[in-house]
Short mmCIF file of C-alpha atoms and ligand atoms in Angstrom, two decimals:
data_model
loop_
_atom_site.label_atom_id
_atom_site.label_comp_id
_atom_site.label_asym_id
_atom_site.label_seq_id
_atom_site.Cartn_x
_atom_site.Cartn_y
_atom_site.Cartn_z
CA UNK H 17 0.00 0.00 0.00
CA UNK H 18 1.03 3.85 -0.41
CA UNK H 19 1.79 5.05 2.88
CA UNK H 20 3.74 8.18 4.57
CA UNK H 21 7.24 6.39 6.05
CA UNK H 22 9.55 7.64 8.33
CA UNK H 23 13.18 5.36 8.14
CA UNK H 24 14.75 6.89 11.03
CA UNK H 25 14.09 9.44 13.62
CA UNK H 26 14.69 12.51 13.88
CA UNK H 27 14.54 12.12 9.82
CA UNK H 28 12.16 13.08 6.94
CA UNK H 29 8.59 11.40 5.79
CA UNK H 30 8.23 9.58 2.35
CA UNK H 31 5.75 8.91 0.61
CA UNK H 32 6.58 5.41 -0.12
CA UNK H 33 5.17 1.33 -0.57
CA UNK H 34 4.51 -0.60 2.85
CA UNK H 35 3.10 -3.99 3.01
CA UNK H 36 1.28 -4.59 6.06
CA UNK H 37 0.53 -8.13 7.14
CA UNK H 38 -3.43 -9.30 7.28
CA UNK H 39 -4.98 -8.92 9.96
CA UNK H 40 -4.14 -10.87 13.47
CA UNK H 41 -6.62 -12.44 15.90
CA UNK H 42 -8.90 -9.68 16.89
CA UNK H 43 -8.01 -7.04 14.45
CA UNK H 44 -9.65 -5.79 11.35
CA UNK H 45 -7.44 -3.50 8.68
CA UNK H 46 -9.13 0.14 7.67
CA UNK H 47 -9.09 1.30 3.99
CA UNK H 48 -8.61 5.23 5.26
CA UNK H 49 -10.82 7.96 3.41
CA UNK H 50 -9.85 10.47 5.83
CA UNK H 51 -6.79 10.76 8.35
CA UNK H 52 -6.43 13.74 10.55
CA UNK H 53 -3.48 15.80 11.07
CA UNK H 54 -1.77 15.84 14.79
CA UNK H 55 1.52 17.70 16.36
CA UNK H 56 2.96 13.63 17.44
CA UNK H 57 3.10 13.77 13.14
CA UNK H 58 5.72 16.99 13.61
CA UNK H 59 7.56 15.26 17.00
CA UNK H 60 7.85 12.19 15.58
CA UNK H 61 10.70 14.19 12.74
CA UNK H 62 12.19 15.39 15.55
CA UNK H 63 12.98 11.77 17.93
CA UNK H 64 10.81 13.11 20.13
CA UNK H 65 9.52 10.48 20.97
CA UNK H 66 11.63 7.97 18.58
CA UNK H 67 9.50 5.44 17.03
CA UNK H 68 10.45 1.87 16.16
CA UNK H 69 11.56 2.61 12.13
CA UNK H 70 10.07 2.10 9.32
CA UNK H 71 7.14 4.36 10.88
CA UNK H 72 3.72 4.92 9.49
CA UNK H 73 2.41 7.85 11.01
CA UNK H 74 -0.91 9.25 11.84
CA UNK H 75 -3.51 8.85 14.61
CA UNK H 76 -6.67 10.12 13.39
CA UNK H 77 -9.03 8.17 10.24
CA UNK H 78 -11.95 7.29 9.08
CA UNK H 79 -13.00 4.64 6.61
CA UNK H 80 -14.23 1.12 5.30
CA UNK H 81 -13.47 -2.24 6.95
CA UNK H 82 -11.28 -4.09 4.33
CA UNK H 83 -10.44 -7.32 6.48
CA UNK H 84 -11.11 -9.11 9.53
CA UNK H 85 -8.97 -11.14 11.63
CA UNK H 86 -10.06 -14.44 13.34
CA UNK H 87 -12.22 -13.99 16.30
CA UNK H 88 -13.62 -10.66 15.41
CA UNK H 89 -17.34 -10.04 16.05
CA UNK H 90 -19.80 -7.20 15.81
CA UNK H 91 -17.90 -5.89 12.88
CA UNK H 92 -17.55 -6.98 9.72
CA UNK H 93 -16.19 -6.01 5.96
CA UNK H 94 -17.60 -2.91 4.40
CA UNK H 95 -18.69 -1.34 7.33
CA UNK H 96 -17.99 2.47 7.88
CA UNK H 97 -15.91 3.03 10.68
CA UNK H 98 -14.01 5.29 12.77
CA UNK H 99 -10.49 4.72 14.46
CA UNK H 100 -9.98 5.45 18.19
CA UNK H 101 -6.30 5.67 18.33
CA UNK H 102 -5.89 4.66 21.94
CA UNK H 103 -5.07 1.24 22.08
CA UNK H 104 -4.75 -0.84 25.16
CA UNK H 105 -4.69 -4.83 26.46
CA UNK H 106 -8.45 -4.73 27.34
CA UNK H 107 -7.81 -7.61 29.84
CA UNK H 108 -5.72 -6.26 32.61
CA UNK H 109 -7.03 -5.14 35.78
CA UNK H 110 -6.42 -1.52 34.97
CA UNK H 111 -8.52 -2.06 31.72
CA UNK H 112 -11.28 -3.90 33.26
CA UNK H 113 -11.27 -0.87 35.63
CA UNK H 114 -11.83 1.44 32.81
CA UNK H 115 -8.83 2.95 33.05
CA UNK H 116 -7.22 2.21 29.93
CA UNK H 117 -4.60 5.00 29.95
CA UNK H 118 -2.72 3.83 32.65
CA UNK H 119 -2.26 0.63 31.17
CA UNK H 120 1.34 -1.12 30.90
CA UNK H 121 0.87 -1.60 27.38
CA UNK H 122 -1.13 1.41 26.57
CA UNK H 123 0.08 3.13 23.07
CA UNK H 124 -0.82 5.48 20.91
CA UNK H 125 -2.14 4.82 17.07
CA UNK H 126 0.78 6.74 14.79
CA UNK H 127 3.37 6.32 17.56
CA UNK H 128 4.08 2.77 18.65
CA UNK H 129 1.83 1.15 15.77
CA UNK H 130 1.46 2.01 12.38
CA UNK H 131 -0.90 4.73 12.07
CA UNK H 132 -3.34 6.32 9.45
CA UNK H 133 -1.28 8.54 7.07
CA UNK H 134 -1.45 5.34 4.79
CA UNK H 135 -3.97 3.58 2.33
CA UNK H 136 -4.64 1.20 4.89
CA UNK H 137 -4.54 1.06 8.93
CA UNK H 138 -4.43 -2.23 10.77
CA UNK H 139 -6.24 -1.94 14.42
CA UNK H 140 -7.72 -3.90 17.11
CA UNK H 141 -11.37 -4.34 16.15
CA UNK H 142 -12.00 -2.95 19.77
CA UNK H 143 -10.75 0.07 18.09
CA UNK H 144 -13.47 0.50 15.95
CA UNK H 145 -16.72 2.30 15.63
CA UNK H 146 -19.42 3.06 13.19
CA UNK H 147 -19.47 6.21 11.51
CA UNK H 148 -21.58 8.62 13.39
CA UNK H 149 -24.38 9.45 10.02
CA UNK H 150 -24.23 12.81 11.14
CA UNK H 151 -20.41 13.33 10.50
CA UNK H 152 -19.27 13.69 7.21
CA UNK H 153 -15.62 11.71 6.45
CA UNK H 154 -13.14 14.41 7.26
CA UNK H 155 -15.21 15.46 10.43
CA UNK H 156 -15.21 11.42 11.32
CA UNK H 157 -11.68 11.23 10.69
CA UNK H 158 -10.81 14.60 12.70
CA UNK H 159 -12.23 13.86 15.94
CA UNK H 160 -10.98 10.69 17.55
CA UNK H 161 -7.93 11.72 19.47
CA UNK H 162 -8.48 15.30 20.55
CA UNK H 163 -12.57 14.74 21.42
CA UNK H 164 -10.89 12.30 23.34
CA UNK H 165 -8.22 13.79 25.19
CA UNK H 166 -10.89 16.95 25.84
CA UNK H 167 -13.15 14.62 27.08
CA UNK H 168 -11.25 12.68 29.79
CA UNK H 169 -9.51 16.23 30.54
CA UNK H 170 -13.12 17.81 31.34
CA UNK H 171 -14.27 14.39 33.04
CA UNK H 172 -11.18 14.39 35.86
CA UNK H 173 -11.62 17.85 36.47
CA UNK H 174 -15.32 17.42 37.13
CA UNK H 175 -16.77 20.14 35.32
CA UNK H 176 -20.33 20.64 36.02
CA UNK H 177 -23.12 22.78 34.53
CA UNK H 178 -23.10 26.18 35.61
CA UNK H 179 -19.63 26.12 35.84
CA UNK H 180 -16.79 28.71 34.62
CA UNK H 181 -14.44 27.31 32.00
CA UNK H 182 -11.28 28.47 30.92
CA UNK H 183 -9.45 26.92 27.99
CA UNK H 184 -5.92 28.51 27.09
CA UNK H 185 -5.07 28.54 24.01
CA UNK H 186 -7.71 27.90 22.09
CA UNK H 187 -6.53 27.26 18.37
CA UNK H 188 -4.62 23.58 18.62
CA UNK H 189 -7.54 20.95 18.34
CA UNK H 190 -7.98 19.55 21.82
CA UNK H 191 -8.52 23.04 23.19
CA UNK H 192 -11.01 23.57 20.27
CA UNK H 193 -12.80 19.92 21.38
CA UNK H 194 -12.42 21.26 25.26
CA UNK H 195 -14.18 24.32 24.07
CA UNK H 196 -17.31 22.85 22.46
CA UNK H 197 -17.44 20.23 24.76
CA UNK H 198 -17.63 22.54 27.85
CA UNK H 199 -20.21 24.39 26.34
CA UNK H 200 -22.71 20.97 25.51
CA UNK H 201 -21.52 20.01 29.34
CA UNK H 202 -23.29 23.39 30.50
CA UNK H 203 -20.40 25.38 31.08
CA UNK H 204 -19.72 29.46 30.79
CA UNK H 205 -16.37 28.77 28.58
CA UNK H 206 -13.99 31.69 28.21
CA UNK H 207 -10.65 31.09 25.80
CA UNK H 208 -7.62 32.83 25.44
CA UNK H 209 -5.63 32.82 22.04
CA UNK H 210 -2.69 35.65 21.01
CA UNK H 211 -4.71 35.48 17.42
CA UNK H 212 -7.47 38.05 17.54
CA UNK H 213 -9.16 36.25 14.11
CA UNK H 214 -8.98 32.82 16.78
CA UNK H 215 -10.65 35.01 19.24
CA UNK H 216 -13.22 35.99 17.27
CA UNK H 217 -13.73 32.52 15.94
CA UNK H 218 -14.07 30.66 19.70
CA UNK H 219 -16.40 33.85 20.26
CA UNK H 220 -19.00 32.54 17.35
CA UNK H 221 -18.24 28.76 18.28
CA UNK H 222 -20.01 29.98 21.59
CA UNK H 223 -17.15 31.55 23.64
CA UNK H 224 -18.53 33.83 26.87
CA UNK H 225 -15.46 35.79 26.56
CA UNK H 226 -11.77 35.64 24.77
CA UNK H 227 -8.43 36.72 26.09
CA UNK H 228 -5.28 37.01 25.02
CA UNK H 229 -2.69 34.87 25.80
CA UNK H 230 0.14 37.03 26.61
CA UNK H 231 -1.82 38.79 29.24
CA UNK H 232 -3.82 38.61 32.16
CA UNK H 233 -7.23 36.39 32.08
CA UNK H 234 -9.46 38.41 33.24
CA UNK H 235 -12.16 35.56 35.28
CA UNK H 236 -12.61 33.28 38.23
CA UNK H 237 -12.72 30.02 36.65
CA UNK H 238 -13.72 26.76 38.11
CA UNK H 239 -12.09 24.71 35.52
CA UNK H 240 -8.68 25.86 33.85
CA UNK H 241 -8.07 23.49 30.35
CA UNK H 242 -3.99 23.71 29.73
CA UNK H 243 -1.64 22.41 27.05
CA UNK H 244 0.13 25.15 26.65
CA UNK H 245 2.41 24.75 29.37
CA UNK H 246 5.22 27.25 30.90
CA UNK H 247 4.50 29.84 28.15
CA UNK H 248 0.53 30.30 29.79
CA UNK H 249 1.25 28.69 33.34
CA UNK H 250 1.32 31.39 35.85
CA UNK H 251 -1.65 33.54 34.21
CA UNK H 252 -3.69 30.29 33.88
CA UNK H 253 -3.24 29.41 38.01
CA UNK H 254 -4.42 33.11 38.66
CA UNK H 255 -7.27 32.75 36.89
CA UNK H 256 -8.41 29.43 39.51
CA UNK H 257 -11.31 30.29 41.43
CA UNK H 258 -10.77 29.20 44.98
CA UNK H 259 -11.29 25.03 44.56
CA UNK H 260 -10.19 25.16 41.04
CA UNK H 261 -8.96 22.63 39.49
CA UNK H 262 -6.87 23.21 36.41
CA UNK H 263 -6.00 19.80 34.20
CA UNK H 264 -3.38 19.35 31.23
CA UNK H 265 -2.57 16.84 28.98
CA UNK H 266 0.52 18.80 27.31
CA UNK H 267 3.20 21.69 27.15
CA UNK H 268 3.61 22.95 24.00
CA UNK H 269 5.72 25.96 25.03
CA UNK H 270 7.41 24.67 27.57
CA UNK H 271 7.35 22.00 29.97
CA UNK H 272 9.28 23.16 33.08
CA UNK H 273 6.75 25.16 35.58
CA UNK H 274 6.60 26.62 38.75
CA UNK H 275 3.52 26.42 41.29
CA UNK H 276 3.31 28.60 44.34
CA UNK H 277 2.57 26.40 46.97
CA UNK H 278 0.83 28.66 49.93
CA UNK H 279 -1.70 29.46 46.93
CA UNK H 280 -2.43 25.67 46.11
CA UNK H 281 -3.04 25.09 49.58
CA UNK H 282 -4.88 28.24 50.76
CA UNK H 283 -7.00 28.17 47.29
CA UNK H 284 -6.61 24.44 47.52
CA UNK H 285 -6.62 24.16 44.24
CA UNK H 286 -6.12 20.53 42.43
CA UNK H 287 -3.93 20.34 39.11
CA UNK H 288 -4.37 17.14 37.46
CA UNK H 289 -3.09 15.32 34.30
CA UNK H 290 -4.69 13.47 31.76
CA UNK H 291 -3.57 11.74 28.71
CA UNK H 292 -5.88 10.33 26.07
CA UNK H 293 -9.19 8.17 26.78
CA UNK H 294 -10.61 4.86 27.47
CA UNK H 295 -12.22 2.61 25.23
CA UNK H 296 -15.94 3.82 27.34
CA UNK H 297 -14.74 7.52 27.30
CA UNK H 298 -14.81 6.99 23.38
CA UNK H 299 -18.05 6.25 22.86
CA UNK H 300 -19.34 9.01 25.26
CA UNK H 301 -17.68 11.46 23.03
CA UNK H 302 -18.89 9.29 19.89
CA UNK H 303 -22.07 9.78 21.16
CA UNK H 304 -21.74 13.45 22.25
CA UNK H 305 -20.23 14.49 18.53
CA UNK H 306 -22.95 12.13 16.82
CA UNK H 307 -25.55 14.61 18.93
CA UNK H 308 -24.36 17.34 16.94
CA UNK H 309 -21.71 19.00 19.15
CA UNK H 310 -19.54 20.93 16.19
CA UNK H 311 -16.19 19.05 14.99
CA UNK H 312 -13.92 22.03 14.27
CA UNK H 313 -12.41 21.21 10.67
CA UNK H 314 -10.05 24.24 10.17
CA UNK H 315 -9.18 22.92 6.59
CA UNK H 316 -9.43 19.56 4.45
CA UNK H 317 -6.50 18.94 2.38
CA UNK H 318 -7.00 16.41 -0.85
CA UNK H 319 -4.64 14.15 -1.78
CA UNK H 320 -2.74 11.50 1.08
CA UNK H 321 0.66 12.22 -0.88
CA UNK H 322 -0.63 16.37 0.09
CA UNK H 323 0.93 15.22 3.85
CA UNK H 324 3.99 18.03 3.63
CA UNK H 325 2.17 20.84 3.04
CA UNK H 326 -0.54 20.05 5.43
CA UNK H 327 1.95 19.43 8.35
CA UNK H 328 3.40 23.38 7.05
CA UNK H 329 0.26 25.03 8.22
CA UNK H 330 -0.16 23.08 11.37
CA UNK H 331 3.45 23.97 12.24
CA UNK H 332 2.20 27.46 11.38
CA UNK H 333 -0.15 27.33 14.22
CA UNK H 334 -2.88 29.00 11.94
CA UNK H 335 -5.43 27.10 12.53
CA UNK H 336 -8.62 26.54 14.69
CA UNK H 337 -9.54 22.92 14.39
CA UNK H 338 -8.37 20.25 12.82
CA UNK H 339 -6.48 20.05 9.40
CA UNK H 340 -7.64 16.70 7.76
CA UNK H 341 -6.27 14.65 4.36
CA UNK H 342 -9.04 13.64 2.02
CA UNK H 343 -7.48 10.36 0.73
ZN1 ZN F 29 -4.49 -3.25 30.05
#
């Protein structure tokens, strides 16, 4: 199949010929239509992390089952699917406790497997679903890893109705998913951004109030939604209403931070990680996007062998939402 290939890391794609093997026990292989663009494509040039070489990246798609393995049931060839890209053992106790992301084996789709930046994509058929009807392809393809990450991010920080929200940095796709999915939770979500048109843009996506990110933010927020890291850190532990919690999955700019701690304790405050989803947390957010909560597509490239020039603008930092391939 044509695929993007990395040979070694830090190194250069290619768009090249892989042969995958047919699917295992359990597994069913994906012909893609869509695959979504994420910043582990950019990292993984860099060694950082260093896959196992030859790499096929990409952890976002969307597309038709081609092949099933042995022992698959509930789905079968020609079905419309989309690919969660969190893939775990399913049998351990940490998986039977729904906690998938703290599994020992726990990996990523596009980092330690071959991933979706390819004609085909080879996954367990756990880590399958069907196509929401109401999601076109390059929405279905776009929303698997960062609806995800939002999800469980807004899930162990508790937010409730009612509640302030404050997601920093608004443009990069999980913080567009955090934004939209605050607001369906019942949340008053303000954003921050240094891009005034990205400000403008949370604003219509249903934004109380937009900040930018270089200065102070300007609300008492019950929820503060990071990625952004060391560049956003101090402003975005001001803005914590007294038994705040803020949660990140990510620093972006900067990973090194400091935290004052007479204010945790005196605010008590919580700050709390989170990394990805379980296979349940999934289908929530299947569900919740299916319902008509807004994928944010920024911009839908054609062509698979188009993968340079769409990983240009998401180095740019341009866009709001997700940049997707059209196969
Ligand atoms: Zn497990």
């Amino acid at each position: 199949m044509r695929a993007w290939v990395l040979d070694e890391s830090p190194g250069r794609y290619r768009f090249g010929t892989v042969e995958p093997p047919p699917p295992a026990n359990g597994e069913v292989s994906v012909r893609l239509v869509a695959s979504a663009l994420n910043h582990m494509d950019l990292w993984l040039t860099r060694g950082l992390p260093k896959p196992v070489t030859p790499h096929v990246p990409g952890a976002d798609g969307a597309g038709v089952v081609t092949a099933v393995g042995e022992g698959v049931e509930g789905v079968a060839v020609g079905d419309e699917v989309v690919v969660n890209p969190a893939v775990s053992c399913r049998r351990c106790a940490t998986c039977l406790a729904g906690e998938s992301p703290l599994c020992p084996s726990f990996g990523i789709l596009g980092e330690h497997r071959w991933g979706t930046h390819a004609e085909e994509v080879l996954v367990p058929a756990a880590n399958v679903v069907p196509r929401p009807a109401a999601l076109d392809w390059p929405e279905a393809a776009a929303y698997g890893l960062c609806f995800l990450t939002a999800w469980r991010m807004l899930r162990r920080a508790r937010l409730r109705a009612g509640e302030v929200l404050l997601v920093v940095g608004v443009g990069g796709g999980v913080s567009s998913a955090g934004l939209v999915l605050g607001r369906a939770m019942g949340a008053q979500v303000f954003v921050t951004s240094r891009d005034e048109a990205k400000r403008q843009r949370a604003l219509a996506l249903g934004a109380a109030g937009a900040f930018d990110s270089g200065g102070e933010f300007a609300v008492a927020a019950d929820v503060v939604f990071e990625n952004v890291g060391a560049a956003t850190w101090a402003s975005s532990l001001r803005a914590l209403a007294p038994g705040g919690r803020l949660v990140t999955c990510g620093g972006t700019a900067g990973s090194k931070v400091e935290i004052s701690l007479p204010r945790l304790f005196f605010k008590q405050h919580e700050i709390l990680g989170s990394t990805m989803g379980s296979y349940a947390e999934f289908e929530q957010v299947t569900k919740v996007v299916a319902g008509g909560v807004p994928v944010v597509v920024d911009e839908v490239v054609d062509g698979l062998h188009r993968l340079p020039e769409a990983l240009v603008r998401l180095e740019s930092g341009q866009q709001l939402g997700k940049i997707v391939l059209r196969h």
